[in-house]
PDB file of C-alpha atoms in Angstrom:
ATOM      1  CA  MET A1200       0.084  -0.003  -0.053  1.00 36.00           C
ATOM      2  CA  GLN A1201       1.245   3.465  -0.810  1.00 40.00           C
ATOM      3  CA  PHE A1202       1.497   5.808   2.059  1.00 38.00           C
ATOM      4  CA  PRO A1203       0.968   9.635   1.642  1.00 40.00           C
ATOM      5  CA  ASP A1204       4.312  11.532   1.858  1.00 39.00           C
ATOM      6  CA  ASN A1205       3.126  13.523   4.839  1.00 37.00           C
ATOM      7  CA  CYS A1206       2.701  10.481   6.968  1.00 35.00           C
ATOM      8  CA  ARG A1207       5.819   9.156   8.837  1.00 34.00           C
ATOM      9  CA  ARG A1208       6.023   5.407   8.962  1.00 33.00           C
ATOM     10  CA  GLY A1209       7.564   5.234  12.321  1.00 31.00           C
ATOM     11  CA  ARG A1210       6.338   3.059  15.211  1.00 32.00           C
ATOM     12  CA  GLY A1211       2.697   3.556  15.746  1.00 33.00           C
ATOM     13  CA  LYS A1212       2.214   5.520  12.632  1.00 34.00           C
ATOM     14  CA  ILE A1213       1.565   2.915  10.169  1.00 33.00           C
ATOM     15  CA  GLN A1214      -2.002   2.559  11.253  1.00 35.00           C
ATOM     16  CA  THR A1215      -2.584   6.186  10.766  1.00 39.00           C
ATOM     17  CA  GLY A1216      -1.045   5.929   7.345  1.00 38.00           C
ATOM     18  CA  ALA A1217      -3.307   3.072   6.450  1.00 39.00           C
ATOM     19  CA  ARG A1218      -6.349   4.928   7.756  1.00 41.00           C
ATOM     20  CA  VAL A1219      -5.450   8.090   5.776  1.00 39.00           C
ATOM     21  CA  ALA A1220      -4.861   6.053   2.643  1.00 40.00           C
ATOM     22  CA  LEU A1221      -8.107   4.279   3.296  1.00 40.00           C
ATOM     23  CA  ALA A1222      -9.870   7.530   3.742  1.00 39.00           C
ATOM     24  CA  ARG A1223      -8.570   8.646   0.275  1.00 43.00           C
ATOM     25  CA  VAL A1224      -9.853   5.587  -1.358  1.00 40.00           C
ATOM     26  CA  ARG A1225     -13.270   5.804   0.283  1.00 43.00           C
ATOM     27  CA  GLY A1226     -13.511   9.490  -0.281  1.00 43.00           C
ATOM     28  CA  PRO A1227     -13.981  12.262   2.146  1.00 43.00           C
ATOM     29  CA  ASP A1228     -14.954  10.136   5.175  1.00 41.00           C
ATOM     30  CA  LEU A1229     -12.464  11.602   7.349  1.00 40.00           C
ATOM     31  CA  LYS A1230     -13.405  10.485  10.763  1.00 41.00           C
ATOM     32  CA  TYR A1231     -10.138   8.351  10.261  1.00 38.00           C
ATOM     33  CA  ASP A1232      -8.085  11.501   9.930  1.00 40.00           C
ATOM     34  CA  GLN A1233      -5.668  11.662  12.808  1.00 39.00           C
ATOM     35  CA  HIS A1234      -4.245  15.143  11.985  1.00 41.00           C
ATOM     36  CA  GLY A1235      -6.904  16.798  13.866  1.00 40.00           C
ATOM     37  CA  GLY A1236      -7.364  20.515  13.979  1.00 42.00           C
ATOM     38  CA  ASN A1237      -9.946  22.196  16.164  1.00 41.00           C
ATOM     39  CA  HIS A1238     -12.812  21.247  13.826  1.00 45.00           C
ATOM     40  CA  ALA A1239     -13.582  17.708  13.317  1.00 51.00           C
ATOM     41  CA  MET A1240     -13.399  17.167   9.613  1.00 63.00           C
ATOM     42  CA  LYS A1241     -16.675  15.328   9.065  1.00 82.00           C
ATOM     43  CA  PHE A1242     -19.397  15.607   6.561  1.00 92.00           C
ATOM     44  CA  ILE A1243     -22.582  16.413   8.382  1.00 94.00           C
ATOM     45  CA  ALA A1244     -25.182  13.881   7.433  1.00 95.00           C
ATOM     46  CA  ARG A1245     -28.809  14.731   6.872  1.00 95.00           C
ATOM     47  CA  GLU A1246     -31.415  11.946   6.649  1.00 95.00           C
ATOM     48  CA  GLY A1247     -34.088  11.755   3.969  1.00 95.00           C
ATOM     49  CA  ARG A1248     -35.055   9.945   0.809  1.00 94.00           C
ATOM     50  CA  ASP A1249     -32.173   7.833  -0.659  1.00 95.00           C
ATOM     51  CA  ARG A1250     -31.290   9.368  -4.083  1.00 93.00           C
ATOM     52  CA  GLY A1251     -27.880   7.869  -4.101  1.00 94.00           C
ATOM     53  CA  ASP A1252     -24.596   9.370  -2.791  1.00 95.00           C
ATOM     54  CA  VAL A1253     -25.199  13.073  -2.483  1.00 97.00           C
ATOM     55  CA  LYS A1254     -22.408  15.278  -1.112  1.00 96.00           C
ATOM     56  CA  LEU A1255     -22.307  19.053  -0.907  1.00 97.00           C
ATOM     57  CA  TYR A1256     -19.033  21.003  -0.665  1.00 96.00           C
ATOM     58  CA  ALA A1257     -20.127  24.410   0.625  1.00 97.00           C
ATOM     59  CA  LEU A1258     -18.859  27.638   2.318  1.00 97.00           C
ATOM     60  CA  SER A1259     -20.400  28.784   5.645  1.00 97.00           C
ATOM     61  CA  THR A1260     -20.271  32.401   4.360  1.00 97.00           C
ATOM     62  CA  CYS A1261     -21.839  31.843   0.928  1.00 97.00           C
ATOM     63  CA  VAL A1262     -25.448  32.677   0.484  1.00 96.00           C
ATOM     64  CA  TRP A1263     -25.875  30.487  -2.662  1.00 97.00           C
ATOM     65  CA  CYS A1264     -24.524  27.595  -0.644  1.00 97.00           C
ATOM     66  CA  GLY A1265     -27.149  28.357   2.049  1.00 97.00           C
ATOM     67  CA  LYS A1266     -29.835  28.235  -0.754  1.00 96.00           C
ATOM     68  CA  VAL A1267     -28.683  24.738  -1.842  1.00 97.00           C
ATOM     69  CA  LYS A1268     -28.708  23.477   1.722  1.00 97.00           C
ATOM     70  CA  LYS A1269     -32.166  24.722   2.200  1.00 97.00           C
ATOM     71  CA  LEU A1270     -33.310  23.276  -1.144  1.00 97.00           C
ATOM     72  CA  LEU A1271     -31.897  19.749  -0.185  1.00 97.00           C
ATOM     73  CA  ALA A1272     -33.779  20.046   3.124  1.00 96.00           C
ATOM     74  CA  ASP A1273     -36.985  21.012   1.219  1.00 95.00           C
ATOM     75  CA  LEU A1274     -36.615  18.087  -1.137  1.00 96.00           C
ATOM     76  CA  GLY A1275     -36.006  15.819   1.815  1.00 96.00           C
ATOM     77  CA  VAL A1276     -33.127  14.172   0.188  1.00 96.00           C
ATOM     78  CA  LYS A1277     -30.528  12.187   2.232  1.00 96.00           C
ATOM     79  CA  HIS A1278     -27.181  13.865   1.910  1.00 97.00           C
ATOM     80  CA  GLU A1279     -24.057  15.008   3.455  1.00 96.00           C
ATOM     81  CA  PHE A1280     -22.409  18.445   3.518  1.00 97.00           C
ATOM     82  CA  ILE A1281     -19.246  20.138   4.571  1.00 96.00           C
ATOM     83  CA  ASP A1282     -18.336  23.787   4.972  1.00 96.00           C
ATOM     84  CA  VAL A1283     -14.758  23.830   3.513  1.00 96.00           C
ATOM     85  CA  ASP A1284     -13.949  27.300   4.873  1.00 96.00           C
ATOM     86  CA  GLU A1285     -14.385  26.003   8.406  1.00 94.00           C
ATOM     87  CA  LEU A1286     -11.580  23.508   7.962  1.00 93.00           C
ATOM     88  CA  THR A1287      -7.941  24.378   8.610  1.00 87.00           C
ATOM     89  CA  GLY A1288      -4.489  23.052   7.588  1.00 87.00           C
ATOM     90  CA  LYS A1289      -4.257  19.595   6.352  1.00 90.00           C
ATOM     91  CA  GLN A1290      -7.872  18.949   6.481  1.00 91.00           C
ATOM     92  CA  GLN A1291      -8.667  21.737   4.133  1.00 91.00           C
ATOM     93  CA  ALA A1292      -5.685  20.730   1.982  1.00 91.00           C
ATOM     94  CA  MET A1293      -7.234  17.246   1.550  1.00 91.00           C
ATOM     95  CA  ILE A1294     -10.570  18.687   0.551  1.00 92.00           C
ATOM     96  CA  ARG A1295      -8.888  21.003  -1.843  1.00 91.00           C
ATOM     97  CA  GLU A1296      -7.265  17.986  -3.432  1.00 90.00           C
ATOM     98  CA  GLN A1297     -10.653  16.312  -3.876  1.00 89.00           C
ATOM     99  CA  LEU A1298     -12.147  19.445  -5.321  1.00 89.00           C
ATOM    100  CA  ASP A1299      -9.339  19.687  -7.880  1.00 88.00           C
ATOM    101  CA  THR A1300     -10.596  16.434  -9.392  1.00 88.00           C
ATOM    102  CA  LEU A1301     -14.300  17.374  -9.084  1.00 87.00           C
ATOM    103  CA  ASP A1302     -14.179  20.966 -10.183  1.00 84.00           C
ATOM    104  CA  PRO A1303     -10.838  22.614 -10.804  1.00 82.00           C
ATOM    105  CA  ASP A1304     -12.495  26.109 -10.490  1.00 84.00           C
ATOM    106  CA  TRP A1305     -13.514  25.273  -6.896  1.00 86.00           C
ATOM    107  CA  ARG A1306     -16.932  26.816  -7.418  1.00 92.00           C
ATOM    108  CA  PHE A1307     -19.245  26.742  -4.358  1.00 95.00           C
ATOM    109  CA  PRO A1308     -21.716  25.324  -3.848  1.00 96.00           C
ATOM    110  CA  CYS A1309     -20.553  22.132  -5.412  1.00 95.00           C
ATOM    111  CA  LEU A1310     -23.079  19.331  -5.309  1.00 96.00           C
ATOM    112  CA  VAL A1311     -21.536  15.941  -6.074  1.00 95.00           C
ATOM    113  CA  ILE A1312     -23.815  13.036  -6.893  1.00 95.00           C
ATOM    114  CA  ASP A1313     -22.627   9.381  -6.910  1.00 93.00           C
ATOM    115  CA  GLY A1314     -18.960  10.259  -6.601  1.00 89.00           C
ATOM    116  CA  GLY A1315     -18.892  12.629  -9.542  1.00 87.00           C
ATOM    117  CA  ARG A1316     -21.314  11.021 -11.940  1.00 90.00           C
ATOM    118  CA  LEU A1317     -22.965  14.486 -11.749  1.00 92.00           C
ATOM    119  CA  CYS A1318     -21.505  17.633 -10.496  1.00 93.00           C
ATOM    120  CA  ILE A1319     -23.771  20.667 -10.132  1.00 95.00           C
ATOM    121  CA  CYS A1320     -21.822  23.750  -9.137  1.00 94.00           C
ATOM    122  CA  GLY A1321     -23.670  27.012  -8.236  1.00 94.00           C
ATOM    123  CA  TYR A1322     -27.248  27.395  -7.185  1.00 95.00           C
ATOM    124  CA  LYS A1323     -29.040  25.772 -10.040  1.00 95.00           C
ATOM    125  CA  GLU A1324     -32.440  25.052  -8.632  1.00 95.00           C
ATOM    126  CA  LYS A1325     -33.907  23.496 -11.774  1.00 95.00           C
ATOM    127  CA  ASP A1326     -30.909  21.190 -12.302  1.00 95.00           C
ATOM    128  CA  ILE A1327     -30.834  20.111  -8.689  1.00 96.00           C
ATOM    129  CA  ARG A1328     -34.661  19.366  -8.705  1.00 96.00           C
ATOM    130  CA  GLU A1329     -34.272  17.408 -11.823  1.00 95.00           C
ATOM    131  CA  ALA A1330     -31.348  15.342 -10.538  1.00 95.00           C
ATOM    132  CA  LEU A1331     -32.834  14.805  -7.038  1.00 94.00           C
ATOM    133  CA  GLY A1332     -36.518  15.642  -7.025  1.00 84.00           C
ATOM    134  CA  SER A1333     -39.171  12.958  -7.061  1.00 66.00           C
TER     135      SER A1333
ATOM    136  CA  MET B1186     -16.547  24.603  19.367  1.00 47.00           C
ATOM    137  CA  SER B1187     -19.672  26.765  19.832  1.00 51.00           C
ATOM    138  CA  ASP B1188     -20.632  29.424  17.400  1.00 57.00           C
ATOM    139  CA  GLN B1189     -19.867  32.060  19.925  1.00 61.00           C
ATOM    140  CA  ASN B1190     -16.131  31.117  19.974  1.00 65.00           C
ATOM    141  CA  ARG B1191     -15.773  30.884  16.163  1.00 70.00           C
ATOM    142  CA  PRO B1192     -14.311  33.823  14.366  1.00 72.00           C
ATOM    143  CA  GLY B1193     -17.058  36.320  13.815  1.00 72.00           C
ATOM    144  CA  GLY B1194     -19.425  34.203  15.937  1.00 76.00           C
ATOM    145  CA  ASP B1195     -20.167  37.171  18.238  1.00 86.00           C
ATOM    146  CA  ILE B1196     -21.308  39.643  15.523  1.00 91.00           C
ATOM    147  CA  THR B1197     -24.511  41.306  16.606  1.00 93.00           C
ATOM    148  CA  GLU B1198     -27.400  42.265  14.501  1.00 94.00           C
ATOM    149  CA  GLU B1199     -26.733  45.898  15.163  1.00 96.00           C
ATOM    150  CA  GLN B1200     -23.181  45.536  13.779  1.00 96.00           C
ATOM    151  CA  VAL B1201     -24.451  43.810  10.631  1.00 97.00           C
ATOM    152  CA  GLU B1202     -26.949  46.574  10.186  1.00 97.00           C
ATOM    153  CA  ALA B1203     -24.138  49.223  10.391  1.00 97.00           C
ATOM    154  CA  MET B1204     -22.010  47.286   7.976  1.00 97.00           C
ATOM    155  CA  VAL B1205     -25.060  47.032   5.419  1.00 97.00           C
ATOM    156  CA  ALA B1206     -25.517  50.822   5.842  1.00 97.00           C
ATOM    157  CA  ARG B1207     -21.796  51.424   5.124  1.00 96.00           C
ATOM    158  CA  LEU B1208     -21.836  49.245   2.042  1.00 97.00           C
ATOM    159  CA  HIS B1209     -24.973  51.005   0.766  1.00 96.00           C
ATOM    160  CA  LYS B1210     -23.389  54.328   1.272  1.00 95.00           C
ATOM    161  CA  GLN B1211     -20.121  53.370  -0.437  1.00 93.00           C
ATOM    162  CA  ALA B1212     -22.050  51.712  -3.305  1.00 95.00           C
ATOM    163  CA  GLN B1213     -24.156  54.807  -3.862  1.00 93.00           C
ATOM    164  CA  ALA B1214     -21.257  57.111  -3.897  1.00 92.00           C
ATOM    165  CA  GLY B1215     -19.417  55.139  -6.587  1.00 91.00           C
ATOM    166  CA  GLY B1216     -22.512  54.459  -8.722  1.00 93.00           C
ATOM    167  CA  TYR B1217     -22.865  50.768  -7.630  1.00 96.00           C
ATOM    168  CA  HIS B1218     -25.925  49.022  -6.299  1.00 97.00           C
ATOM    169  CA  LEU B1219     -26.325  46.407  -3.611  1.00 97.00           C
ATOM    170  CA  ASN B1220     -28.662  43.343  -4.097  1.00 97.00           C
ATOM    171  CA  PRO B1221     -32.249  44.598  -3.415  1.00 96.00           C
ATOM    172  CA  ASP B1222     -32.976  41.417  -1.475  1.00 96.00           C
ATOM    173  CA  ALA B1223     -32.409  42.799   2.012  1.00 96.00           C
ATOM    174  CA  ASP B1224     -32.000  39.396   3.656  1.00 96.00           C
ATOM    175  CA  PHE B1225     -29.563  38.155   1.056  1.00 96.00           C
ATOM    176  CA  THR B1226     -27.403  41.385   1.464  1.00 97.00           C
ATOM    177  CA  ARG B1227     -27.462  41.090   5.261  1.00 97.00           C
ATOM    178  CA  GLU B1228     -26.207  37.602   5.168  1.00 97.00           C
ATOM    179  CA  LEU B1229     -23.391  38.583   2.880  1.00 97.00           C
ATOM    180  CA  ALA B1230     -22.553  41.616   5.029  1.00 98.00           C
ATOM    181  CA  ARG B1231     -22.306  39.265   8.078  1.00 97.00           C
ATOM    182  CA  SER B1232     -20.092  36.836   6.095  1.00 97.00           C
ATOM    183  CA  LEU B1233     -17.758  39.713   5.083  1.00 98.00           C
ATOM    184  CA  MET B1234     -17.578  40.609   8.716  1.00 97.00           C
ATOM    185  CA  LYS B1235     -16.681  36.968   9.537  1.00 97.00           C
ATOM    186  CA  ASN B1236     -13.920  36.920   6.918  1.00 97.00           C
ATOM    187  CA  GLN B1237     -12.537  40.185   8.322  1.00 97.00           C
ATOM    188  CA  ALA B1238     -12.394  38.550  11.762  1.00 96.00           C
ATOM    189  CA  ARG B1239     -10.751  35.358  10.655  1.00 95.00           C
ATOM    190  CA  TYR B1240      -8.453  36.546   7.775  1.00 97.00           C
ATOM    191  CA  GLY B1241      -8.016  40.137   8.602  1.00 97.00           C
ATOM    192  CA  TYR B1242      -9.566  41.286   5.310  1.00 97.00           C
ATOM    193  CA  GLU B1243     -13.021  41.038   3.654  1.00 97.00           C
ATOM    194  CA  ALA B1244     -12.488  38.063   1.338  1.00 98.00           C
ATOM    195  CA  CYS B1245     -15.260  37.179  -1.018  1.00 98.00           C
ATOM    196  CA  PRO B1246     -17.862  35.112   0.987  1.00 98.00           C
ATOM    197  CA  CYS B1247     -18.426  32.818  -2.051  1.00 97.00           C
ATOM    198  CA  ARG B1248     -14.913  31.731  -2.761  1.00 97.00           C
ATOM    199  CA  LEU B1249     -12.491  29.676  -0.711  1.00 96.00           C
ATOM    200  CA  ALA B1250      -9.863  32.040   0.481  1.00 96.00           C
ATOM    201  CA  ALA B1251      -6.292  30.915   0.961  1.00 94.00           C
ATOM    202  CA  GLY B1252      -5.923  32.995   4.159  1.00 94.00           C
ATOM    203  CA  GLU B1253      -2.867  34.880   2.904  1.00 95.00           C
ATOM    204  CA  LYS B1254      -3.482  38.417   1.803  1.00 96.00           C
ATOM    205  CA  LEU B1255      -1.425  38.427  -1.369  1.00 96.00           C
ATOM    206  CA  GLU B1256      -2.973  35.026  -2.500  1.00 96.00           C
ATOM    207  CA  ASP B1257      -6.452  36.476  -1.961  1.00 97.00           C
ATOM    208  CA  LEU B1258      -5.839  40.015  -3.106  1.00 97.00           C
ATOM    209  CA  ASP B1259      -8.012  39.690  -6.266  1.00 97.00           C
ATOM    210  CA  ILE B1260     -10.921  38.308  -4.256  1.00 98.00           C
ATOM    211  CA  ILE B1261     -11.033  40.911  -1.506  1.00 97.00           C
ATOM    212  CA  CYS B1262     -14.495  42.565  -1.761  1.00 97.00           C
ATOM    213  CA  PRO B1263     -14.993  44.380  -3.977  1.00 96.00           C
ATOM    214  CA  CYS B1264     -13.169  41.806  -6.076  1.00 97.00           C
ATOM    215  CA  ASP B1265     -11.264  42.391  -9.292  1.00 97.00           C
ATOM    216  CA  TYR B1266     -13.889  40.620 -11.270  1.00 97.00           C
ATOM    217  CA  ARG B1267     -16.977  42.508  -9.978  1.00 97.00           C
ATOM    218  CA  ASP B1268     -17.346  45.137 -12.668  1.00 96.00           C
ATOM    219  CA  ALA B1269     -16.919  42.711 -15.563  1.00 96.00           C
ATOM    220  CA  ASP B1270     -19.533  40.421 -14.061  1.00 97.00           C
ATOM    221  CA  LEU B1271     -21.904  43.275 -13.383  1.00 96.00           C
ATOM    222  CA  GLU B1272     -21.592  44.181 -17.025  1.00 94.00           C
ATOM    223  CA  ARG B1273     -22.070  40.548 -18.265  1.00 95.00           C
ATOM    224  CA  TYR B1274     -24.486  38.985 -15.791  1.00 96.00           C
ATOM    225  CA  GLY B1275     -26.004  41.927 -13.950  1.00 96.00           C
ATOM    226  CA  ALA B1276     -24.423  40.669 -10.542  1.00 97.00           C
ATOM    227  CA  CYS B1277     -21.064  39.958  -9.045  1.00 97.00           C
ATOM    228  CA  TYR B1278     -20.104  36.349  -8.150  1.00 96.00           C
ATOM    229  CA  CYS B1279     -21.731  36.316  -4.754  1.00 96.00           C
ATOM    230  CA  ALA B1280     -24.442  38.809  -5.858  1.00 97.00           C
ATOM    231  CA  LEU B1281     -23.752  41.369  -3.142  1.00 97.00           C
ATOM    232  CA  TYR B1282     -23.496  43.930  -6.018  1.00 97.00           C
ATOM    233  CA  VAL B1283     -25.927  44.026  -8.861  1.00 97.00           C
ATOM    234  CA  SER B1284     -26.411  46.111 -11.973  1.00 97.00           C
ATOM    235  CA  ALA B1285     -28.838  49.109 -12.025  1.00 95.00           C
ATOM    236  CA  GLU B1286     -31.486  46.902 -13.782  1.00 95.00           C
ATOM    237  CA  ALA B1287     -31.220  44.110 -11.281  1.00 95.00           C
ATOM    238  CA  ALA B1288     -31.392  46.749  -8.480  1.00 95.00           C
ATOM    239  CA  ARG B1289     -34.732  47.975  -9.883  1.00 95.00           C
ATOM    240  CA  GLY B1290     -35.844  44.358 -10.089  1.00 92.00           C
ATOM    241  CA  GLU B1291     -36.022  44.372 -13.973  1.00 93.00           C
ATOM    242  CA  ARG B1292     -33.390  41.608 -14.181  1.00 92.00           C
ATOM    243  CA  ALA B1293     -33.251  38.344 -12.164  1.00 92.00           C
ATOM    244  CA  VAL B1294     -30.021  37.628 -10.430  1.00 93.00           C
ATOM    245  CA  SER B1295     -28.526  34.082 -10.305  1.00 91.00           C
ATOM    246  CA  SER B1296     -25.513  32.121  -9.639  1.00 91.00           C
ATOM    247  CA  ILE B1297     -22.931  32.920 -12.392  1.00 94.00           C
ATOM    248  CA  PRO B1298     -19.843  31.276 -13.834  1.00 93.00           C
ATOM    249  CA  GLU B1299     -16.375  31.830 -12.046  1.00 95.00           C
ATOM    250  CA  ARG B1300     -14.352  34.511 -13.853  1.00 95.00           C
ATOM    251  CA  ARG B1301     -11.264  34.183 -11.584  1.00 96.00           C
ATOM    252  CA  PRO B1302      -8.367  32.585 -13.520  1.00 95.00           C
ATOM    253  CA  ARG B1303      -7.706  29.023 -12.457  1.00 91.00           C
ATOM    254  CA  ALA B1304      -3.922  29.319 -12.645  1.00 91.00           C
ATOM    255  CA  ARG B1305      -2.412  31.345  -9.868  1.00 92.00           C
ATOM    256  CA  GLU B1306      -0.076  33.157 -12.353  1.00 93.00           C
ATOM    257  CA  ASP B1307      -2.915  34.403 -14.424  1.00 94.00           C
ATOM    258  CA  ARG B1308      -4.423  36.189 -11.479  1.00 95.00           C
ATOM    259  CA  PRO B1309      -4.153  40.006 -11.529  1.00 93.00           C
ATOM    260  CA  GLN B1310      -1.984  40.411  -8.599  1.00 92.00           C
ATOM    261  CA  PHE B1311       0.658  38.144 -10.087  1.00 92.00           C
ATOM    262  CA  LYS B1312       0.255  39.186 -13.656  1.00 86.00           C
ATOM    263  CA  GLN B1313       2.568  42.066 -14.364  1.00 70.00           C
ATOM    264  CA  ALA B1314       0.763  44.813 -16.442  1.00 61.00           C
ATOM    265  CA  ALA B1315       2.401  44.981 -19.981  1.00 61.00           C
ATOM    266  CA  ALA B1316       5.593  46.966 -19.514  1.00 58.00           C
ATOM    267  CA  PRO B1317       4.804  50.589 -20.348  1.00 59.00           C
ATOM    268  CA  GLU B1318       6.964  51.888 -23.150  1.00 60.00           C
ATOM    269  CA  GLN B1319      10.005  53.731 -21.887  1.00 56.00           C
ATOM    270  CA  THR B1320       9.450  56.605 -24.192  1.00 54.00           C
ATOM    271  CA  VAL B1321       5.950  57.307 -22.945  1.00 61.00           C
ATOM    272  CA  VAL B1322       6.851  56.872 -19.312  1.00 62.00           C
ATOM    273  CA  SER B1323       9.736  59.219 -19.462  1.00 67.00           C
ATOM    274  CA  SER B1324       7.758  61.962 -21.008  1.00 83.00           C
ATOM    275  CA  LEU B1325       5.047  61.879 -18.313  1.00 87.00           C
ATOM    276  CA  PRO B1326       5.528  64.218 -15.260  1.00 90.00           C
ATOM    277  CA  TYR B1327       3.813  61.520 -12.978  1.00 92.00           C
ATOM    278  CA  PRO B1328       3.356  57.772 -13.093  1.00 92.00           C
ATOM    279  CA  VAL B1329      -0.223  56.708 -13.846  1.00 94.00           C
ATOM    280  CA  TRP B1330      -2.023  54.284 -11.443  1.00 95.00           C
ATOM    281  CA  ARG B1331      -4.943  52.008 -12.266  1.00 95.00           C
ATOM    282  CA  CYS B1332      -7.358  50.560  -9.848  1.00 96.00           C
ATOM    283  CA  ARG B1333      -7.739  46.932 -10.651  1.00 95.00           C
ATOM    284  CA  VAL B1334     -11.203  46.832  -9.264  1.00 95.00           C
ATOM    285  CA  CYS B1335     -12.958  49.604 -11.169  1.00 95.00           C
ATOM    286  CA  GLY B1336     -10.312  50.934 -13.600  1.00 95.00           C
ATOM    287  CA  TYR B1337     -10.059  54.451 -12.016  1.00 96.00           C
ATOM    288  CA  LEU B1338      -6.829  56.156 -13.222  1.00 96.00           C
ATOM    289  CA  CYS B1339      -4.859  58.825 -11.594  1.00 96.00           C
ATOM    290  CA  ALA B1340      -1.449  60.572 -12.221  1.00 95.00           C
ATOM    291  CA  ARG B1341       0.465  61.068  -9.015  1.00 94.00           C
ATOM    292  CA  GLU B1342       3.521  59.763  -7.290  1.00 93.00           C
ATOM    293  CA  GLU B1343       1.751  57.160  -5.304  1.00 94.00           C
ATOM    294  CA  PRO B1344      -1.668  55.509  -5.661  1.00 95.00           C
ATOM    295  CA  PRO B1345      -4.270  56.884  -3.244  1.00 95.00           C
ATOM    296  CA  GLY B1346      -4.907  55.128   0.130  1.00 94.00           C
ATOM    297  CA  VAL B1347      -8.447  54.367  -0.993  1.00 93.00           C
ATOM    298  CA  CYS B1348      -9.919  54.389  -4.477  1.00 95.00           C
ATOM    299  CA  PRO B1349     -12.270  57.431  -4.607  1.00 93.00           C
ATOM    300  CA  VAL B1350     -14.698  55.543  -6.808  1.00 92.00           C
ATOM    301  CA  CYS B1351     -14.942  51.969  -5.531  1.00 93.00           C
ATOM    302  CA  LYS B1352     -13.185  52.356  -2.157  1.00 91.00           C
ATOM    303  CA  ALA B1353     -10.749  49.565  -2.914  1.00 93.00           C
ATOM    304  CA  LYS B1354      -7.514  50.020  -0.851  1.00 93.00           C
ATOM    305  CA  LYS B1355      -4.001  51.123  -2.082  1.00 95.00           C
ATOM    306  CA  ASP B1356      -2.692  47.670  -2.691  1.00 94.00           C
ATOM    307  CA  ARG B1357      -5.352  47.028  -5.456  1.00 95.00           C
ATOM    308  CA  PHE B1358      -3.671  49.632  -7.641  1.00 95.00           C
ATOM    309  CA  GLU B1359      -1.163  48.877 -10.471  1.00 94.00           C
ATOM    310  CA  ARG B1360       1.220  51.031 -12.411  1.00 92.00           C
ATOM    311  CA  PHE B1361      -0.579  51.770 -15.729  1.00 91.00           C
ATOM    312  CA  MET B1362       1.854  54.260 -17.420  1.00 88.00           C
TER     313      MET B1362
END
């Protein structure tokens, strides 16, 4: 298994490396991340109708992001979201890496469906309703 | 961490109202318009205050700031892309500022494409303005400075501390001639 460069492989560290590598494979389920800052880097889950894997990359300060959060709640769709600006250091760097592959312009809100099968960036109500509405 | 302890978590409604009033006044003075949706504008004002508290400058609320001033210089509100987006889409990227038509409610405002160059070296603060021709420069009694936000030009030894049109700070000026 390849270990990330930023992970020392000394005693007791291999497990961390494996977890980080695993987190990378699995996607942003970073409860495995051991490089904690003050904010736990976790997507916040919202229950609802299952329309596949729905992840929202958002900014806490962005009003368009707020509108997408509200729309998802109104649609009652099961999803996870994360406020990227609330992350610090390595946690944010990891999310930036993920965003590079999803949308190199880093447009927020970035709604990712089924691991990138569909990416809807910006508050596009019609597109979101079409993709996730009943 | 509770909201109270987060940067900008202790911003009061009164402070937000004061910020909105300041933004309105500055916009009006420069011939700009804030989004007529009062709730929308209030939220963005609060976000700008939050960014001021955590970064030390009012980074665009709808873009991911690097947290280093030089890196973020082009996205400090008002951003270097605002005027072009107002022209093209009737709103800036976060829609704090809108065109006259949108302010009157004659044009709908929506989420727009990102104009900021993807590559760091293509961003205005890292891109050197084309070298002015030596002959022109030497014949001018003063250098000419250009505001990267609104295009205001002035001929003086140093750029002004604050742009008289759009209120951008001194570090947003570039040597034009």
